[in-house]
mmCIF file of C-alpha atoms in Angstrom:
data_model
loop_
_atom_site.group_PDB
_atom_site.id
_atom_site.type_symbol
_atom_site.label_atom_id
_atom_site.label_comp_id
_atom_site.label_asym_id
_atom_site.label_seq_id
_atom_site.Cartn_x
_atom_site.Cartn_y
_atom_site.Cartn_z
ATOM 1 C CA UNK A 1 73.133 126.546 99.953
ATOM 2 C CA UNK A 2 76.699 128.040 99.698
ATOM 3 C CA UNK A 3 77.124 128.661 96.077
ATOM 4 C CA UNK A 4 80.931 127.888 94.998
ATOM 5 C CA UNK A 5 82.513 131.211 94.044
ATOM 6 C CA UNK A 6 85.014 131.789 90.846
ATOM 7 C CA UNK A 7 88.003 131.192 92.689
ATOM 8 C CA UNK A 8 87.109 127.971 93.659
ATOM 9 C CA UNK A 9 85.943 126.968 90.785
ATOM 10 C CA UNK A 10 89.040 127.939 89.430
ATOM 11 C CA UNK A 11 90.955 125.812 91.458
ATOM 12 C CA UNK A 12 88.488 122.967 91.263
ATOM 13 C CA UNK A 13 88.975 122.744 87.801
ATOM 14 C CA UNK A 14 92.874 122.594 87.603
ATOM 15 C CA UNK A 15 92.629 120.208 90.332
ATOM 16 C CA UNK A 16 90.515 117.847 88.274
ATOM 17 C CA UNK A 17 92.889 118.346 85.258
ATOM 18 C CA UNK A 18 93.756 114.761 86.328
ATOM 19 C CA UNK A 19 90.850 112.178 86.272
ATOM 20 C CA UNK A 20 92.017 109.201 88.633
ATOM 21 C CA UNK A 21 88.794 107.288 88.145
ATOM 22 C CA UNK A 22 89.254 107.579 83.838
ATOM 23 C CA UNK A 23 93.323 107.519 84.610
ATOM 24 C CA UNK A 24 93.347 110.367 82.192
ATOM 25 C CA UNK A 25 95.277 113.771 82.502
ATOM 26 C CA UNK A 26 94.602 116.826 80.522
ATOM 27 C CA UNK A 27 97.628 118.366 81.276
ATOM 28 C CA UNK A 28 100.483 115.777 79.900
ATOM 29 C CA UNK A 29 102.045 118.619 77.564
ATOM 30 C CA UNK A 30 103.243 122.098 77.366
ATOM 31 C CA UNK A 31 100.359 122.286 74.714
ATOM 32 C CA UNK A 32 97.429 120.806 76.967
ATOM 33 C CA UNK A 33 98.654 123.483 80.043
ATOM 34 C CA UNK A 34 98.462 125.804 77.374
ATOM 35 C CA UNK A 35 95.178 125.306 75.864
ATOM 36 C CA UNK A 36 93.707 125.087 79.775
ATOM 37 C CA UNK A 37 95.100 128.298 80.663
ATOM 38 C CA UNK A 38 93.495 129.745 77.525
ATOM 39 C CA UNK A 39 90.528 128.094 78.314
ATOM 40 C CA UNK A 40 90.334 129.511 81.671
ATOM 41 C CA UNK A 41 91.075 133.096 80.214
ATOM 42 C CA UNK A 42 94.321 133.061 82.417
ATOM 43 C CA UNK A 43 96.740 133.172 79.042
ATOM 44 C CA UNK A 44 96.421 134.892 75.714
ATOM 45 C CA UNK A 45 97.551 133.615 72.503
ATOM 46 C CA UNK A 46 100.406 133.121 70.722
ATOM 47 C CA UNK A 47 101.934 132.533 74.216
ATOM 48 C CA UNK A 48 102.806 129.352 74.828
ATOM 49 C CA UNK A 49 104.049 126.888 77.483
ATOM 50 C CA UNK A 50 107.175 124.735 77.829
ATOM 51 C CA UNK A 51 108.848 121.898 79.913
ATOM 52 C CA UNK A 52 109.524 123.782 82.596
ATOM 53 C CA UNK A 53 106.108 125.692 83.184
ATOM 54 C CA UNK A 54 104.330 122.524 82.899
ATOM 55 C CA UNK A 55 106.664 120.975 85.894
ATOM 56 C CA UNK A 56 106.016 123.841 87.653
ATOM 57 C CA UNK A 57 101.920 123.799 87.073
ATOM 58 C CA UNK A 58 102.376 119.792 88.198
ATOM 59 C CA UNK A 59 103.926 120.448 91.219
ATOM 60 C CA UNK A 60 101.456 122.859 92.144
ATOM 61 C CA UNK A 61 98.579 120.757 91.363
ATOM 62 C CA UNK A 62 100.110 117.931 93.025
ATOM 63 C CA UNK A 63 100.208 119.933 96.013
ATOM 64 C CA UNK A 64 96.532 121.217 95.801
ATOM 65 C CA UNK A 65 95.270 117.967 95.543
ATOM 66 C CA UNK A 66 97.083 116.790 98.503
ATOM 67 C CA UNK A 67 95.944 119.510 100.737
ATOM 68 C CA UNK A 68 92.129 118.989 99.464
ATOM 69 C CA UNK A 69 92.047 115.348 100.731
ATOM 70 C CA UNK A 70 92.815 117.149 104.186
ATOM 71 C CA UNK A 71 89.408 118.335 104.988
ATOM 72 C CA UNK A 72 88.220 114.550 104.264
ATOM 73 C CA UNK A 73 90.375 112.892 106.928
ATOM 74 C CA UNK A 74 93.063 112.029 103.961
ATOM 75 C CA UNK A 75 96.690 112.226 105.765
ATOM 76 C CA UNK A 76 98.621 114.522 102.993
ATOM 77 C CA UNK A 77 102.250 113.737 101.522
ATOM 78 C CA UNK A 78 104.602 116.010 103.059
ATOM 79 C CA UNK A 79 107.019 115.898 100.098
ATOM 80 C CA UNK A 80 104.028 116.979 97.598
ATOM 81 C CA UNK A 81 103.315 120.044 99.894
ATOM 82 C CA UNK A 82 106.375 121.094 99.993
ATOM 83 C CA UNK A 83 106.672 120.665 96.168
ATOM 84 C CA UNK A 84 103.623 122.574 96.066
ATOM 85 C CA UNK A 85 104.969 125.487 98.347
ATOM 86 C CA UNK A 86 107.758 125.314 96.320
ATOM 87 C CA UNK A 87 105.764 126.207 93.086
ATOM 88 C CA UNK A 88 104.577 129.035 94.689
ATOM 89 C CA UNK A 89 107.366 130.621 95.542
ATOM 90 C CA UNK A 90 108.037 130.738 91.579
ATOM 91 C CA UNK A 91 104.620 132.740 91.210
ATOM 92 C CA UNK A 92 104.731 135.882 93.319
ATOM 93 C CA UNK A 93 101.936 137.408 94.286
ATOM 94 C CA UNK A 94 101.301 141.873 94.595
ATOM 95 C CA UNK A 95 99.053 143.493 97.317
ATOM 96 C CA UNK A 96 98.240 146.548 96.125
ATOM 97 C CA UNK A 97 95.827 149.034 97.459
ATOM 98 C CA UNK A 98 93.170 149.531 95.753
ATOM 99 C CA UNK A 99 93.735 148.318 91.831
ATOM 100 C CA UNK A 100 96.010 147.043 88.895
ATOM 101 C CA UNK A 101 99.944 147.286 89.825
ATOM 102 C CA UNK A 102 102.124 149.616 88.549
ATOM 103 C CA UNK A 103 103.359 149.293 84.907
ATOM 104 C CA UNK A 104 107.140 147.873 86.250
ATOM 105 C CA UNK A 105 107.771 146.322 89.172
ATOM 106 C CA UNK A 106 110.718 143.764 90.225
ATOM 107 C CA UNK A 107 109.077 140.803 91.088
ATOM 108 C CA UNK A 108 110.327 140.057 94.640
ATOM 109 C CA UNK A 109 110.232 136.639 95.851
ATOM 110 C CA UNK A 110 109.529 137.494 99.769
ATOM 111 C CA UNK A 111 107.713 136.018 102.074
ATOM 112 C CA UNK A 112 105.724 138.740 103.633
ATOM 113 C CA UNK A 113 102.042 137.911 104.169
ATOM 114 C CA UNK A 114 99.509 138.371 101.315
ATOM 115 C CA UNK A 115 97.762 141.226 103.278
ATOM 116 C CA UNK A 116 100.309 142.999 104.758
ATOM 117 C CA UNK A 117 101.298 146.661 102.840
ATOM 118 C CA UNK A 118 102.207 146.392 98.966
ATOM 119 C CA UNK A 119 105.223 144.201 98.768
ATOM 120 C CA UNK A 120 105.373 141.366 96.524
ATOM 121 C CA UNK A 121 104.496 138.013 98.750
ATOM 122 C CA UNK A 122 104.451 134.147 97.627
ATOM 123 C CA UNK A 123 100.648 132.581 97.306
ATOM 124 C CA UNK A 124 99.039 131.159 100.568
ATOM 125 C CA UNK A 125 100.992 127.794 101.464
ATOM 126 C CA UNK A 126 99.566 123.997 102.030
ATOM 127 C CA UNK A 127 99.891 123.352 105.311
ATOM 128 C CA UNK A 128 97.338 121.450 106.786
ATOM 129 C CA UNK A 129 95.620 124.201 108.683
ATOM 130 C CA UNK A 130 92.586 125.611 107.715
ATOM 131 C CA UNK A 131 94.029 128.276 105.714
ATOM 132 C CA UNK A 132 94.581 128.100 101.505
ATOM 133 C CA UNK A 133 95.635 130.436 98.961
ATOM 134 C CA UNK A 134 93.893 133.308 96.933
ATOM 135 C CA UNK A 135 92.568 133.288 93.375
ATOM 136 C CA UNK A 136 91.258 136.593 91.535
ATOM 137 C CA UNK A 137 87.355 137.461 91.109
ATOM 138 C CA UNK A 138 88.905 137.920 88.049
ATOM 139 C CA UNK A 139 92.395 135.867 87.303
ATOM 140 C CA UNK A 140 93.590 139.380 87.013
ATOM 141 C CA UNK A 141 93.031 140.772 90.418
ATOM 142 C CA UNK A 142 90.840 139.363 93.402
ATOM 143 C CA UNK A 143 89.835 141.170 96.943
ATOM 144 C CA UNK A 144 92.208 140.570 99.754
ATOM 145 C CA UNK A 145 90.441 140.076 102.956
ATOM 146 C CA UNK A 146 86.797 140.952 102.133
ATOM 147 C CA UNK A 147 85.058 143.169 100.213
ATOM 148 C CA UNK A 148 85.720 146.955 101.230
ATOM 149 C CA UNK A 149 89.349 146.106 102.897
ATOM 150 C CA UNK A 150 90.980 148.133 99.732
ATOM 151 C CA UNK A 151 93.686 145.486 99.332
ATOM 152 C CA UNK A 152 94.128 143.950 95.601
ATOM 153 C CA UNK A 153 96.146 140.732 95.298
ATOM 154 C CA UNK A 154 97.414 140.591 91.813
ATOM 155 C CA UNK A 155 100.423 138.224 89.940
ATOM 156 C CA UNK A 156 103.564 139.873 90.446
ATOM 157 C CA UNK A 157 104.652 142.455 87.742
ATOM 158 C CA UNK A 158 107.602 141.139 85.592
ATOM 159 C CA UNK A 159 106.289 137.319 85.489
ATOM 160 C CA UNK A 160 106.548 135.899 81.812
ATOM 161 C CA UNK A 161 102.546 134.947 80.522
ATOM 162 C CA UNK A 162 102.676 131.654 81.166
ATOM 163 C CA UNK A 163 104.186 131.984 85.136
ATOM 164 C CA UNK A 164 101.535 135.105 84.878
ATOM 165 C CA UNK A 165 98.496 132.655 84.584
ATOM 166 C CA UNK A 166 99.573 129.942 86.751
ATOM 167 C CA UNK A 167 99.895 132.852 89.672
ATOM 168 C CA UNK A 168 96.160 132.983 88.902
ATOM 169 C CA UNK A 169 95.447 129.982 90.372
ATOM 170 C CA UNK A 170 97.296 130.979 93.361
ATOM 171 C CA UNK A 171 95.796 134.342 93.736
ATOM 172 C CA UNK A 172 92.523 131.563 93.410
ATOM 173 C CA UNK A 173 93.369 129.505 96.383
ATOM 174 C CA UNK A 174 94.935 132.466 98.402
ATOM 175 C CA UNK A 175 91.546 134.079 98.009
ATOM 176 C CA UNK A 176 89.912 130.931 99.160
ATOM 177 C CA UNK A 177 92.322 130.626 102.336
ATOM 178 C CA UNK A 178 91.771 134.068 103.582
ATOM 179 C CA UNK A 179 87.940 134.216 103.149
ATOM 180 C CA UNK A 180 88.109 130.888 105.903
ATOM 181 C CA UNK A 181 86.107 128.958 102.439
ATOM 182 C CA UNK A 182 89.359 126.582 101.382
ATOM 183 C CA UNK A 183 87.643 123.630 103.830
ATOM 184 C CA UNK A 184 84.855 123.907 101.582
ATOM 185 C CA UNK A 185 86.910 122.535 98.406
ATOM 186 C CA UNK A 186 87.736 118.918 98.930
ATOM 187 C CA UNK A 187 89.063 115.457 97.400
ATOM 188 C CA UNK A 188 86.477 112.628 97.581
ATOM 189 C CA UNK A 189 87.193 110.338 99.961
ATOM 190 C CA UNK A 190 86.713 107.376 97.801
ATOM 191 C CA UNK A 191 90.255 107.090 96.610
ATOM 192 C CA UNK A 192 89.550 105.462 93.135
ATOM 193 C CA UNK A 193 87.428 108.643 92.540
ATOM 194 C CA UNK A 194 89.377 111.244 94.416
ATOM 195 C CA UNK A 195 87.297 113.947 92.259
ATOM 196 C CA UNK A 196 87.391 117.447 93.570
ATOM 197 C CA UNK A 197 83.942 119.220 94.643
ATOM 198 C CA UNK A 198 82.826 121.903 96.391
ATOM 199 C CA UNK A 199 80.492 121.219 99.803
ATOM 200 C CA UNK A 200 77.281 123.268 99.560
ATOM 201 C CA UNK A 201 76.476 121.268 103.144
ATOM 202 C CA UNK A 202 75.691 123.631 106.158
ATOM 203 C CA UNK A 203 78.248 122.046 108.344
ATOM 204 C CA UNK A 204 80.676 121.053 105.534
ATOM 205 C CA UNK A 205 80.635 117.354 106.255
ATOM 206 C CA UNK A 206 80.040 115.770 102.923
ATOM 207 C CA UNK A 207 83.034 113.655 102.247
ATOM 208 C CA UNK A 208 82.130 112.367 98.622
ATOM 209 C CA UNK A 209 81.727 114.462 95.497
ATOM 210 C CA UNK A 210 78.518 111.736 95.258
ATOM 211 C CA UNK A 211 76.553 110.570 97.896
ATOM 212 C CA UNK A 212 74.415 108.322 95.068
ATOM 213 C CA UNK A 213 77.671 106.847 93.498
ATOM 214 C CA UNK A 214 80.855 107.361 95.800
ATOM 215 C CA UNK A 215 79.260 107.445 99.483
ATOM 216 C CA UNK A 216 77.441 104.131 98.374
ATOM 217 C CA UNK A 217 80.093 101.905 96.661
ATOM 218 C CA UNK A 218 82.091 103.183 100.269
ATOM 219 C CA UNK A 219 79.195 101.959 102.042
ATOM 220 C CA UNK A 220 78.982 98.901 100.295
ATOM 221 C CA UNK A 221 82.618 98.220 100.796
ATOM 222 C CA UNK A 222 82.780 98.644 104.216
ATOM 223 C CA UNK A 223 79.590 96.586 104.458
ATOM 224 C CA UNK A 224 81.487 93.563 103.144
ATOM 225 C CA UNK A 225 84.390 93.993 104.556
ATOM 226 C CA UNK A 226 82.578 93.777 108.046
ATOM 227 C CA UNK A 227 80.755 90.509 106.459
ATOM 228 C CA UNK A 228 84.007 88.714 105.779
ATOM 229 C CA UNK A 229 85.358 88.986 109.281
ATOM 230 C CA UNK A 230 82.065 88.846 111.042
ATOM 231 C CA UNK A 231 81.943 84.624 112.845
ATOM 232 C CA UNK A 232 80.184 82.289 110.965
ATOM 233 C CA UNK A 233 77.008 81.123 113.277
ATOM 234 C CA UNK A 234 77.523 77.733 114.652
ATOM 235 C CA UNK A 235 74.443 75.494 113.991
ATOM 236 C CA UNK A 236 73.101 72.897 117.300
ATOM 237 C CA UNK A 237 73.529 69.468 116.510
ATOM 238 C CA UNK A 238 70.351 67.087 116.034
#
């Protein structure tokens, strides 16, 4: 069995902050985004969100959830990655080497790779490789590139709390990308479920969060569509 690590469960569960089955969405206001970033341990009251950081935390969920229908044969929207890789641009990310960053820091927008010396760098982008983005161990501060590498990928110094948690999601999915494990955390192919799980399969071919429920009613569907086009059989006459 792979077991699912904390970043992915990290981003697994901000994914499925929307529920397209229920048609439900737990983050509709600044106050929901707020109360799931709390929740998560990623924000501490009294901060609190606003308009903008919850358009920001929608286009990068958007995006996510895009890019996780990839590994399932799902063709993403370009537009919604690029949203997506927009969003991250707005949530910096440190590699430092070897801890917490230093007490001030500009944050720097750049686009130097997440492994590559100490300068601030944007969150792993969506494209529809197989790579992803990084999330902390702990939303604080996660590995870069495998235990003993003595790189730290961290939010960049000088975000405000709210931007602060949201760039621990994308140290989650960086994480993810650079460990080769971001294949592993997909969108159910069954499009009125599109739920997000985690593939403990050997091979990573499961393609439904539910084999029982989701890989069936596909089954059955595809079953009947093949009925209703299949020739009727023509009888003999007497």
């Amino acid at each position: 069995m792979y077991e699912e690590p904390a970043t992915a469960r990290l981003v697994e569960a901000f994914a499925n902050t929307v529920d397209v089955e229920l048609g439900t969405d737990d983050l509709s206001t600044p106050e929901q985004l707020t109360d799931w970033l709390v929740g998560q341990h990623l924000l501490a009251r009294p901060h609190r969100a606003d308009a903008d950081d919850l358009a920001l935390a929608l286009r990068l969920r958007g995006g996510l959830r895009e890019r996780l229908g990839v590994p399932v044969g799902d063709r993403p929207a370009a537009a919604l990655l690029a949203d997506a890789d927009s969003a991250l641009r707005e949530l910096p990310l440190l590699a430092t080497v070897g801890g917490a960053p230093p007490a001030v820091q500009p944050t720097v927008t750049a686009d130097a790779g997440p492994t590559e010396g100490v300068e601030p760098t944007r969150g792993a982008g969506l494209d529809t490789t197989d790579g992803a983005s990084v999330e902390p161990a702990a939303p604080e501060a996660a590995p870069v590139g495998g235990a003993g590498a003595g790189l730290v990928l961290v939010p960049a110094p000088g975000l405000p709390p709210v931007r602060r948690g949201l760039a621990g999601v994308a140290v989650a999915w960086s994480e993810l990308v650079l460990a080769g494990d971001a294949a592993r955390l997909k969108r159910c192919a069954e499009h009125e479920c599109a739920w997000v799980f985690w593939d403990v399969s050997k091979n990573r071919s499961r393609r439904w969060c539910s084999m029982r429920v989701c890989g069936n009613r596909n089954k059955a569907r595809r079953f009947a569509a093949k009925r209703a086009v299949a020739p009727s059989p023509t009888t003999r006459p007497n």
